[in-house]
mmCIF file of C-alpha atoms in Angstrom:
data_model
loop_
_atom_site.group_PDB
_atom_site.id
_atom_site.type_symbol
_atom_site.label_atom_id
_atom_site.label_comp_id
_atom_site.label_asym_id
_atom_site.label_seq_id
_atom_site.Cartn_x
_atom_site.Cartn_y
_atom_site.Cartn_z
ATOM 1 C CA MET A 26 -23.385 -15.941 -44.697
ATOM 2 C CA SER A 27 -20.417 -14.837 -46.766
ATOM 3 C CA ASP A 28 -18.007 -17.521 -45.602
ATOM 4 C CA LYS A 29 -19.196 -20.137 -43.154
ATOM 5 C CA ASN A 30 -15.621 -21.342 -42.665
ATOM 6 C CA SER A 31 -14.346 -17.945 -41.488
ATOM 7 C CA PHE A 32 -15.908 -18.192 -38.037
ATOM 8 C CA LEU A 33 -16.717 -20.753 -35.362
ATOM 9 C CA VAL A 34 -19.130 -20.637 -32.427
ATOM 10 C CA PHE A 35 -18.286 -22.312 -29.120
ATOM 11 C CA SER A 36 -20.196 -22.466 -25.866
ATOM 12 C CA GLY A 37 -19.476 -22.662 -22.170
ATOM 13 C CA THR A 38 -21.131 -25.407 -20.142
ATOM 14 C CA LYS A 39 -24.099 -23.511 -18.682
ATOM 15 C CA THR A 40 -25.024 -21.504 -21.814
ATOM 16 C CA ARG A 41 -24.967 -24.377 -24.290
ATOM 17 C CA TYR A 42 -28.798 -24.374 -24.524
ATOM 18 C CA LEU A 43 -28.660 -20.841 -25.999
ATOM 19 C CA ALA A 44 -25.562 -21.414 -28.150
ATOM 20 C CA GLU A 45 -27.292 -24.369 -29.823
ATOM 21 C CA LYS A 46 -30.253 -22.161 -30.760
ATOM 22 C CA ILE A 47 -27.900 -19.441 -32.033
ATOM 23 C CA CYS A 48 -26.089 -21.985 -34.230
ATOM 24 C CA ALA A 49 -29.409 -23.332 -35.517
ATOM 25 C CA SER A 50 -30.346 -19.785 -36.531
ATOM 26 C CA LEU A 51 -26.944 -19.313 -38.216
ATOM 27 C CA ASN A 52 -27.202 -22.749 -39.875
ATOM 28 C CA CYS A 53 -23.755 -23.717 -38.596
ATOM 29 C CA PRO A 54 -22.519 -26.438 -36.212
ATOM 30 C CA LEU A 55 -21.602 -25.688 -32.615
ATOM 31 C CA GLY A 56 -17.840 -25.997 -32.185
ATOM 32 C CA ASN A 57 -16.304 -28.913 -30.316
ATOM 33 C CA LEU A 58 -14.919 -27.783 -26.959
ATOM 34 C CA VAL A 59 -14.156 -29.961 -23.945
ATOM 35 C CA VAL A 60 -14.080 -28.844 -20.316
ATOM 36 C CA THR A 61 -12.115 -31.279 -18.158
ATOM 37 C CA ARG A 62 -12.918 -31.136 -14.443
ATOM 38 C CA PHE A 63 -10.634 -32.322 -11.667
ATOM 39 C CA SER A 64 -11.803 -33.737 -8.365
ATOM 40 C CA ASP A 65 -10.836 -30.585 -6.428
ATOM 41 C CA GLY A 66 -13.097 -28.396 -8.601
ATOM 42 C CA GLU A 67 -10.396 -27.047 -10.941
ATOM 43 C CA PHE A 68 -11.108 -27.341 -14.638
ATOM 44 C CA ALA A 69 -9.324 -26.953 -17.972
ATOM 45 C CA VAL A 70 -10.573 -26.024 -21.455
ATOM 46 C CA SER A 71 -9.446 -27.442 -24.798
ATOM 47 C CA TYR A 72 -10.643 -26.939 -28.389
ATOM 48 C CA GLU A 73 -11.017 -30.238 -30.225
ATOM 49 C CA GLU A 74 -10.701 -28.685 -33.694
ATOM 50 C CA SER A 75 -8.384 -26.159 -35.323
ATOM 51 C CA ILE A 76 -9.313 -22.506 -34.800
ATOM 52 C CA ARG A 77 -6.158 -21.013 -36.319
ATOM 53 C CA GLY A 78 -6.966 -17.853 -38.268
ATOM 54 C CA ARG A 79 -10.694 -18.037 -37.474
ATOM 55 C CA ASP A 80 -13.076 -15.557 -35.883
ATOM 56 C CA VAL A 81 -14.140 -17.343 -32.704
ATOM 57 C CA PHE A 82 -17.417 -16.479 -30.957
ATOM 58 C CA LEU A 83 -17.557 -17.691 -27.352
ATOM 59 C CA VAL A 84 -21.087 -17.820 -25.936
ATOM 60 C CA GLN A 85 -21.233 -17.739 -22.142
ATOM 61 C CA SER A 86 -23.343 -15.778 -19.665
ATOM 62 C CA THR A 87 -21.477 -14.970 -16.451
ATOM 63 C CA PHE A 88 -24.248 -15.556 -13.918
ATOM 64 C CA PRO A 89 -23.345 -17.127 -10.537
ATOM 65 C CA ASP A 90 -21.493 -19.161 -9.616
ATOM 66 C CA SER A 91 -18.130 -17.674 -10.607
ATOM 67 C CA ASP A 92 -17.184 -20.885 -12.450
ATOM 68 C CA ASN A 93 -19.037 -19.499 -15.486
ATOM 69 C CA LEU A 94 -16.776 -16.440 -15.614
ATOM 70 C CA MET A 95 -13.653 -18.515 -15.013
ATOM 71 C CA GLU A 96 -14.673 -20.972 -17.727
ATOM 72 C CA LEU A 97 -15.096 -18.080 -20.193
ATOM 73 C CA LEU A 98 -11.675 -16.655 -19.265
ATOM 74 C CA LEU A 99 -10.063 -20.051 -19.902
ATOM 75 C CA MET A 100 -11.920 -20.339 -23.224
ATOM 76 C CA ILE A 101 -10.537 -16.930 -24.247
ATOM 77 C CA ASP A 102 -7.011 -17.820 -23.156
ATOM 78 C CA ALA A 103 -7.081 -21.162 -24.976
ATOM 79 C CA ALA A 104 -8.377 -19.472 -28.152
ATOM 80 C CA LYS A 105 -5.619 -16.866 -28.011
ATOM 81 C CA ARG A 106 -2.941 -19.548 -27.573
ATOM 82 C CA ALA A 107 -4.484 -21.548 -30.452
ATOM 83 C CA SER A 108 -3.952 -18.581 -32.836
ATOM 84 C CA ALA A 109 -7.571 -17.521 -33.333
ATOM 85 C CA ARG A 110 -7.761 -14.418 -35.560
ATOM 86 C CA ASN A 111 -10.388 -12.605 -33.497
ATOM 87 C CA ILE A 112 -11.938 -13.623 -30.170
ATOM 88 C CA ILE A 113 -15.462 -12.295 -29.618
ATOM 89 C CA ALA A 114 -17.071 -12.879 -26.228
ATOM 90 C CA VAL A 115 -20.850 -13.255 -26.524
ATOM 91 C CA ILE A 116 -22.165 -12.624 -22.998
ATOM 92 C CA PRO A 117 -25.983 -12.432 -23.019
ATOM 93 C CA TYR A 118 -25.998 -11.768 -19.253
ATOM 94 C CA PHE A 119 -23.006 -9.806 -17.951
ATOM 95 C CA GLY A 120 -22.601 -10.691 -14.271
ATOM 96 C CA TRP A 121 -21.218 -8.402 -11.550
ATOM 97 C CA ALA A 122 -22.755 -5.474 -13.452
ATOM 98 C CA ARG A 123 -24.556 -4.173 -10.355
ATOM 99 C CA GLN A 124 -21.126 -3.211 -8.979
ATOM 100 C CA ASP A 125 -20.608 -0.401 -11.487
ATOM 101 C CA ARG A 126 -19.559 2.448 -9.150
ATOM 102 C CA LYS A 127 -18.496 3.312 -5.613
ATOM 103 C CA ASP A 128 -21.833 3.907 -3.905
ATOM 104 C CA LYS A 129 -20.236 3.914 -0.459
ATOM 105 C CA PRO A 130 -16.644 3.967 0.871
ATOM 106 C CA ARG A 131 -14.271 1.025 0.507
ATOM 107 C CA VAL A 132 -16.223 -1.127 -1.951
ATOM 108 C CA SER A 133 -15.158 -2.995 -5.063
ATOM 109 C CA ILE A 134 -16.236 -2.089 -8.607
ATOM 110 C CA GLY A 135 -16.811 -5.617 -9.846
ATOM 111 C CA ALA A 136 -17.980 -4.656 -13.339
ATOM 112 C CA LYS A 137 -14.701 -2.874 -14.061
ATOM 113 C CA LEU A 138 -12.692 -5.791 -12.653
ATOM 114 C CA VAL A 139 -14.516 -8.273 -14.899
ATOM 115 C CA ALA A 140 -13.992 -5.984 -17.910
ATOM 116 C CA ASP A 141 -10.258 -5.884 -17.118
ATOM 117 C CA LEU A 142 -10.111 -9.669 -16.743
ATOM 118 C CA LEU A 143 -11.777 -10.182 -20.137
ATOM 119 C CA GLY A 144 -9.437 -7.645 -21.754
ATOM 120 C CA VAL A 145 -6.288 -9.197 -20.283
ATOM 121 C CA ALA A 146 -7.499 -12.687 -21.243
ATOM 122 C CA GLY A 147 -7.605 -11.449 -24.842
ATOM 123 C CA ILE A 148 -11.051 -10.580 -26.236
ATOM 124 C CA ASP A 149 -11.184 -8.432 -29.379
ATOM 125 C CA ARG A 150 -14.907 -7.603 -29.113
ATOM 126 C CA LEU A 151 -17.828 -8.007 -26.735
ATOM 127 C CA ILE A 152 -21.449 -8.705 -27.675
ATOM 128 C CA THR A 153 -23.782 -8.385 -24.692
ATOM 129 C CA MET A 154 -27.347 -7.424 -23.818
ATOM 130 C CA ASP A 155 -28.991 -5.001 -21.392
ATOM 131 C CA LEU A 156 -26.103 -4.130 -19.105
ATOM 132 C CA HIS A 157 -27.257 -3.022 -15.664
ATOM 133 C CA ALA A 158 -25.728 0.383 -16.455
ATOM 134 C CA ASP A 159 -24.992 1.551 -20.012
ATOM 135 C CA GLN A 160 -21.725 3.219 -18.961
ATOM 136 C CA ILE A 161 -20.151 -0.221 -18.320
ATOM 137 C CA GLN A 162 -19.420 -0.198 -22.069
ATOM 138 C CA GLY A 163 -16.761 2.406 -21.264
ATOM 139 C CA PHE A 164 -14.939 -0.043 -18.986
ATOM 140 C CA PHE A 165 -13.772 -1.916 -22.101
ATOM 141 C CA ASP A 166 -10.983 -0.948 -24.496
ATOM 142 C CA VAL A 167 -12.455 -3.095 -27.286
ATOM 143 C CA PRO A 168 -15.651 -2.579 -29.365
ATOM 144 C CA VAL A 169 -18.868 -3.391 -27.473
ATOM 145 C CA ASP A 170 -22.081 -4.310 -29.276
ATOM 146 C CA HIS A 171 -24.761 -3.632 -26.650
ATOM 147 C CA LEU A 172 -28.065 -5.242 -27.620
ATOM 148 C CA TYR A 173 -31.447 -4.651 -25.974
ATOM 149 C CA ALA A 174 -34.053 -7.219 -24.988
ATOM 150 C CA SER A 175 -36.710 -4.725 -26.075
ATOM 151 C CA GLY A 176 -36.203 -6.203 -29.550
ATOM 152 C CA VAL A 177 -38.080 -9.339 -28.451
ATOM 153 C CA ILE A 178 -40.087 -8.066 -25.459
ATOM 154 C CA LEU A 179 -41.832 -5.111 -27.153
ATOM 155 C CA PRO A 180 -43.267 -7.185 -30.047
ATOM 156 C CA TYR A 181 -44.586 -9.663 -27.464
ATOM 157 C CA LEU A 182 -46.242 -6.895 -25.432
ATOM 158 C CA GLN A 183 -47.840 -5.516 -28.608
ATOM 159 C CA SER A 184 -49.184 -8.985 -29.450
ATOM 160 C CA LEU A 185 -51.194 -8.975 -26.193
ATOM 161 C CA HIS A 186 -53.368 -6.105 -27.546
ATOM 162 C CA LEU A 187 -53.990 -4.752 -24.039
ATOM 163 C CA LYS A 188 -56.354 -1.807 -23.616
ATOM 164 C CA ASP A 189 -55.557 1.105 -21.253
ATOM 165 C CA MET A 190 -51.920 0.080 -20.914
ATOM 166 C CA VAL A 191 -49.522 1.793 -18.514
ATOM 167 C CA VAL A 192 -45.760 1.155 -18.280
ATOM 168 C CA ALA A 193 -44.235 1.267 -14.796
ATOM 169 C CA SER A 194 -40.719 1.326 -13.405
ATOM 170 C CA PRO A 195 -40.217 -0.527 -10.083
ATOM 171 C CA ASP A 196 -37.721 2.149 -8.983
ATOM 172 C CA VAL A 197 -36.501 5.581 -10.021
ATOM 173 C CA GLY A 198 -33.239 4.108 -11.367
ATOM 174 C CA GLY A 199 -35.115 2.204 -14.077
ATOM 175 C CA SER A 200 -37.200 5.185 -15.189
ATOM 176 C CA LYS A 201 -35.188 5.765 -18.384
ATOM 177 C CA ARG A 202 -35.791 2.210 -19.607
ATOM 178 C CA ALA A 203 -39.483 2.326 -18.678
ATOM 179 C CA ASN A 204 -39.898 5.707 -20.375
ATOM 180 C CA THR A 205 -38.423 4.267 -23.581
ATOM 181 C CA TYR A 206 -40.968 1.420 -23.495
ATOM 182 C CA ALA A 207 -43.820 3.840 -22.749
ATOM 183 C CA LYS A 208 -42.925 6.090 -25.694
ATOM 184 C CA TYR A 209 -42.697 3.137 -28.089
ATOM 185 C CA LEU A 210 -46.035 1.696 -26.915
ATOM 186 C CA GLY A 211 -47.645 5.136 -26.790
ATOM 187 C CA CYS A 212 -48.881 4.894 -23.200
ATOM 188 C CA PRO A 213 -48.397 6.716 -19.863
ATOM 189 C CA LEU A 214 -45.507 6.133 -17.448
ATOM 190 C CA VAL A 215 -45.831 5.363 -13.734
ATOM 191 C CA LEU A 216 -42.937 5.312 -11.242
ATOM 192 C CA CYS A 217 -42.418 3.514 -7.966
ATOM 193 C CA ASN A 218 -40.346 5.161 -5.259
ATOM 194 C CA LYS A 219 -38.773 2.581 -2.963
ATOM 195 C CA THR A 220 -36.457 2.609 0.042
ATOM 196 C CA ARG A 221 -34.332 -0.398 0.952
ATOM 197 C CA ALA A 222 -33.622 -1.688 4.440
ATOM 198 C CA ARG A 223 -30.616 -3.567 2.979
ATOM 199 C CA ALA A 224 -29.626 -5.328 -0.262
ATOM 200 C CA ASN A 225 -32.459 -7.509 -1.649
ATOM 201 C CA GLU A 226 -34.928 -6.186 0.937
ATOM 202 C CA VAL A 227 -37.451 -3.412 0.216
ATOM 203 C CA GLU A 228 -38.589 -1.378 3.227
ATOM 204 C CA SER A 229 -41.327 0.789 1.687
ATOM 205 C CA MET A 230 -42.736 1.737 -1.721
ATOM 206 C CA GLN A 231 -45.044 4.450 -3.096
ATOM 207 C CA ILE A 232 -46.647 4.784 -6.554
ATOM 208 C CA ILE A 233 -46.183 8.024 -8.493
ATOM 209 C CA GLY A 234 -48.967 8.105 -11.078
ATOM 210 C CA ASP A 235 -52.424 6.637 -11.674
ATOM 211 C CA VAL A 236 -52.963 2.906 -12.296
ATOM 212 C CA ARG A 237 -56.704 2.638 -11.527
ATOM 213 C CA GLY A 238 -58.490 0.721 -14.285
ATOM 214 C CA LYS A 239 -55.210 0.193 -16.175
ATOM 215 C CA ASN A 240 -53.303 -2.843 -17.434
ATOM 216 C CA VAL A 241 -49.839 -2.286 -15.976
ATOM 217 C CA ILE A 242 -46.543 -3.477 -17.475
ATOM 218 C CA ILE A 243 -43.617 -3.270 -15.013
ATOM 219 C CA VAL A 244 -40.269 -3.038 -16.831
ATOM 220 C CA ASP A 245 -36.875 -3.895 -15.312
ATOM 221 C CA ASP A 246 -33.456 -5.147 -16.437
ATOM 222 C CA MET A 247 -33.264 -8.159 -14.099
ATOM 223 C CA VAL A 248 -35.236 -9.890 -11.383
ATOM 224 C CA ASP A 249 -33.140 -11.390 -8.574
ATOM 225 C CA THR A 250 -35.148 -12.260 -5.445
ATOM 226 C CA ALA A 251 -38.345 -10.725 -6.957
ATOM 227 C CA GLY A 252 -39.006 -8.738 -3.762
ATOM 228 C CA THR A 253 -39.259 -5.361 -5.503
ATOM 229 C CA ILE A 254 -41.251 -6.508 -8.526
ATOM 230 C CA THR A 255 -43.850 -8.479 -6.540
ATOM 231 C CA LYS A 256 -44.255 -5.734 -3.948
ATOM 232 C CA ALA A 257 -44.792 -3.201 -6.749
ATOM 233 C CA ALA A 258 -47.332 -5.501 -8.433
ATOM 234 C CA ASN A 259 -49.303 -6.046 -5.224
ATOM 235 C CA ILE A 260 -49.370 -2.310 -4.405
ATOM 236 C CA MET A 261 -50.572 -1.479 -7.933
ATOM 237 C CA LYS A 262 -53.293 -4.104 -7.734
ATOM 238 C CA GLU A 263 -54.418 -2.618 -4.417
ATOM 239 C CA ALA A 264 -54.447 0.818 -6.119
ATOM 240 C CA GLY A 265 -57.024 -0.436 -8.625
ATOM 241 C CA ALA A 266 -54.990 -1.823 -11.532
ATOM 242 C CA LEU A 267 -56.947 -4.258 -13.744
ATOM 243 C CA SER A 268 -53.901 -6.487 -14.280
ATOM 244 C CA VAL A 269 -50.173 -6.318 -13.616
ATOM 245 C CA ARG A 270 -47.552 -7.962 -15.784
ATOM 246 C CA ALA A 271 -43.785 -7.678 -15.461
ATOM 247 C CA CYS A 272 -41.021 -8.053 -18.007
ATOM 248 C CA ALA A 273 -37.265 -8.112 -17.467
ATOM 249 C CA SER A 274 -34.264 -8.948 -19.586
ATOM 250 C CA HIS A 275 -32.474 -11.308 -17.221
ATOM 251 C CA CYS A 276 -34.044 -14.149 -15.235
ATOM 252 C CA VAL A 277 -31.729 -14.260 -12.204
ATOM 253 C CA MET A 278 -34.588 -15.536 -9.978
ATOM 254 C CA SER A 279 -32.584 -16.600 -6.937
ATOM 255 C CA GLY A 280 -33.737 -17.817 -3.525
ATOM 256 C CA PRO A 281 -37.470 -17.319 -2.923
ATOM 257 C CA ALA A 282 -38.069 -15.541 -6.256
ATOM 258 C CA SER A 283 -40.157 -18.251 -7.949
ATOM 259 C CA ASP A 284 -42.445 -18.670 -4.939
ATOM 260 C CA ARG A 285 -42.852 -14.905 -4.629
ATOM 261 C CA VAL A 286 -43.856 -14.564 -8.279
ATOM 262 C CA GLN A 287 -46.231 -17.514 -8.037
ATOM 263 C CA ASP A 288 -47.885 -16.121 -4.887
ATOM 264 C CA SER A 289 -48.082 -12.518 -6.142
ATOM 265 C CA CYS A 290 -50.906 -10.870 -8.070
ATOM 266 C CA LEU A 291 -48.754 -10.807 -11.229
ATOM 267 C CA THR A 292 -50.602 -12.175 -14.245
ATOM 268 C CA GLU A 293 -47.355 -12.984 -16.035
ATOM 269 C CA MET A 294 -43.592 -12.570 -15.650
ATOM 270 C CA VAL A 295 -41.736 -12.324 -18.989
ATOM 271 C CA PHE A 296 -37.981 -12.857 -19.371
ATOM 272 C CA THR A 297 -35.509 -13.608 -22.125
ATOM 273 C CA ASP A 298 -33.474 -16.826 -22.075
ATOM 274 C CA SER A 299 -30.140 -15.051 -21.375
ATOM 275 C CA ILE A 300 -29.983 -17.119 -18.175
ATOM 276 C CA PRO A 301 -31.313 -20.693 -17.892
ATOM 277 C CA TYR A 302 -34.397 -21.012 -15.684
ATOM 278 C CA THR A 303 -35.013 -24.438 -14.189
ATOM 279 C CA ASP A 304 -37.537 -23.689 -11.419
ATOM 280 C CA ARG A 305 -41.046 -24.254 -12.618
ATOM 281 C CA CYS A 306 -43.322 -21.288 -12.110
ATOM 282 C CA SER A 307 -46.504 -21.201 -14.182
ATOM 283 C CA LYS A 308 -46.423 -17.400 -14.401
ATOM 284 C CA VAL A 309 -42.935 -17.212 -15.947
ATOM 285 C CA LYS A 310 -42.590 -17.024 -19.736
ATOM 286 C CA GLN A 311 -39.211 -16.905 -21.521
ATOM 287 C CA LEU A 312 -38.672 -15.357 -24.957
ATOM 288 C CA SER A 313 -35.584 -16.424 -26.881
ATOM 289 C CA VAL A 314 -32.920 -13.914 -27.930
ATOM 290 C CA SER A 315 -31.086 -16.515 -30.035
ATOM 291 C CA ASP A 316 -32.156 -15.048 -33.385
ATOM 292 C CA MET A 317 -31.104 -11.554 -32.278
ATOM 293 C CA PHE A 318 -27.642 -12.724 -31.248
ATOM 294 C CA ALA A 319 -27.311 -14.881 -34.369
ATOM 295 C CA GLU A 320 -28.129 -11.914 -36.616
ATOM 296 C CA THR A 321 -25.600 -9.751 -34.739
ATOM 297 C CA ILE A 322 -22.911 -12.415 -35.173
ATOM 298 C CA ARG A 323 -23.733 -12.638 -38.879
ATOM 299 C CA ARG A 324 -23.395 -8.868 -39.261
ATOM 300 C CA VAL A 325 -20.126 -8.749 -37.321
ATOM 301 C CA VAL A 326 -18.676 -11.482 -39.541
ATOM 302 C CA ASN A 327 -19.800 -9.616 -42.675
ATOM 303 C CA ASN A 328 -18.742 -6.177 -41.347
ATOM 304 C CA GLU A 329 -22.319 -4.889 -41.578
ATOM 305 C CA SER A 330 -24.055 -2.314 -39.381
ATOM 306 C CA ILE A 331 -26.055 -3.682 -36.452
ATOM 307 C CA SER A 332 -27.986 -0.469 -35.745
ATOM 308 C CA SER A 333 -31.144 -1.803 -37.431
ATOM 309 C CA GLN A 334 -31.229 -4.455 -34.673
ATOM 310 C CA TYR A 335 -32.541 -1.801 -32.287
ATOM 311 C CA LEU A 336 -36.270 -1.145 -32.023
ATOM 312 C CA VAL A 337 -35.733 1.665 -29.500
#
């Protein structure tokens, strides 16, 4: 590190577990920030050390509830008012990203709204990972460093040394990501075509491709209620797959997700630690992205290229 005193890393409440690992990788202390909560649920943020003229990295994923986003906005505002030189939001999981377009009349575009809120609050740069849609980068008027979880997931998949591997996408929308994995691993691609009855509820699903006698890896960007991923796994097992594993960047895992994964025919469900996972499910494995984010922060501080961070 060229100058350890030129930057500081701070964390929001719910992402402290990851910020501590990032700081350990950077060999620097985690900054001292206090969040004061009032009895009505309102809260305030204050930095307990000088940040004047420093590059400030604020680590906070914006998963539900919305307090995480609001806490990050207050952290940005406080840093701006405390004369930080540059304010870099490090958002491993960018929430509201599924609302990236008008897919029917009279709906909000939440991803654009959040981008505007972060910009008005005062960020100078965003470091994030596996946005639900790549074009969300264009919602920002500041530089965006968009990292990919493939940097930690692909080496893990290779370490399994699976024979007759096939990569699958749980829906047509994720085919580009799955195709990238398939090309890197040098194996065939299988698609699932699904129709939804309503949000978070799959009505029907068909497999496009052959999985008989194969070890299947289902690739997605996030798993929320796990309805799609477990249904896809069970259908593939019925179609003759030897084993079915799933990997996703973000471990949303809300509602019945953990029970569904546990009760499914999935051998393993692999996530990164962009979101904390407290439910215990023996099939879930989390890989840490702390070193990847730490290296990106180091390169940003030193004005170095981050392109070598990308495997694919």
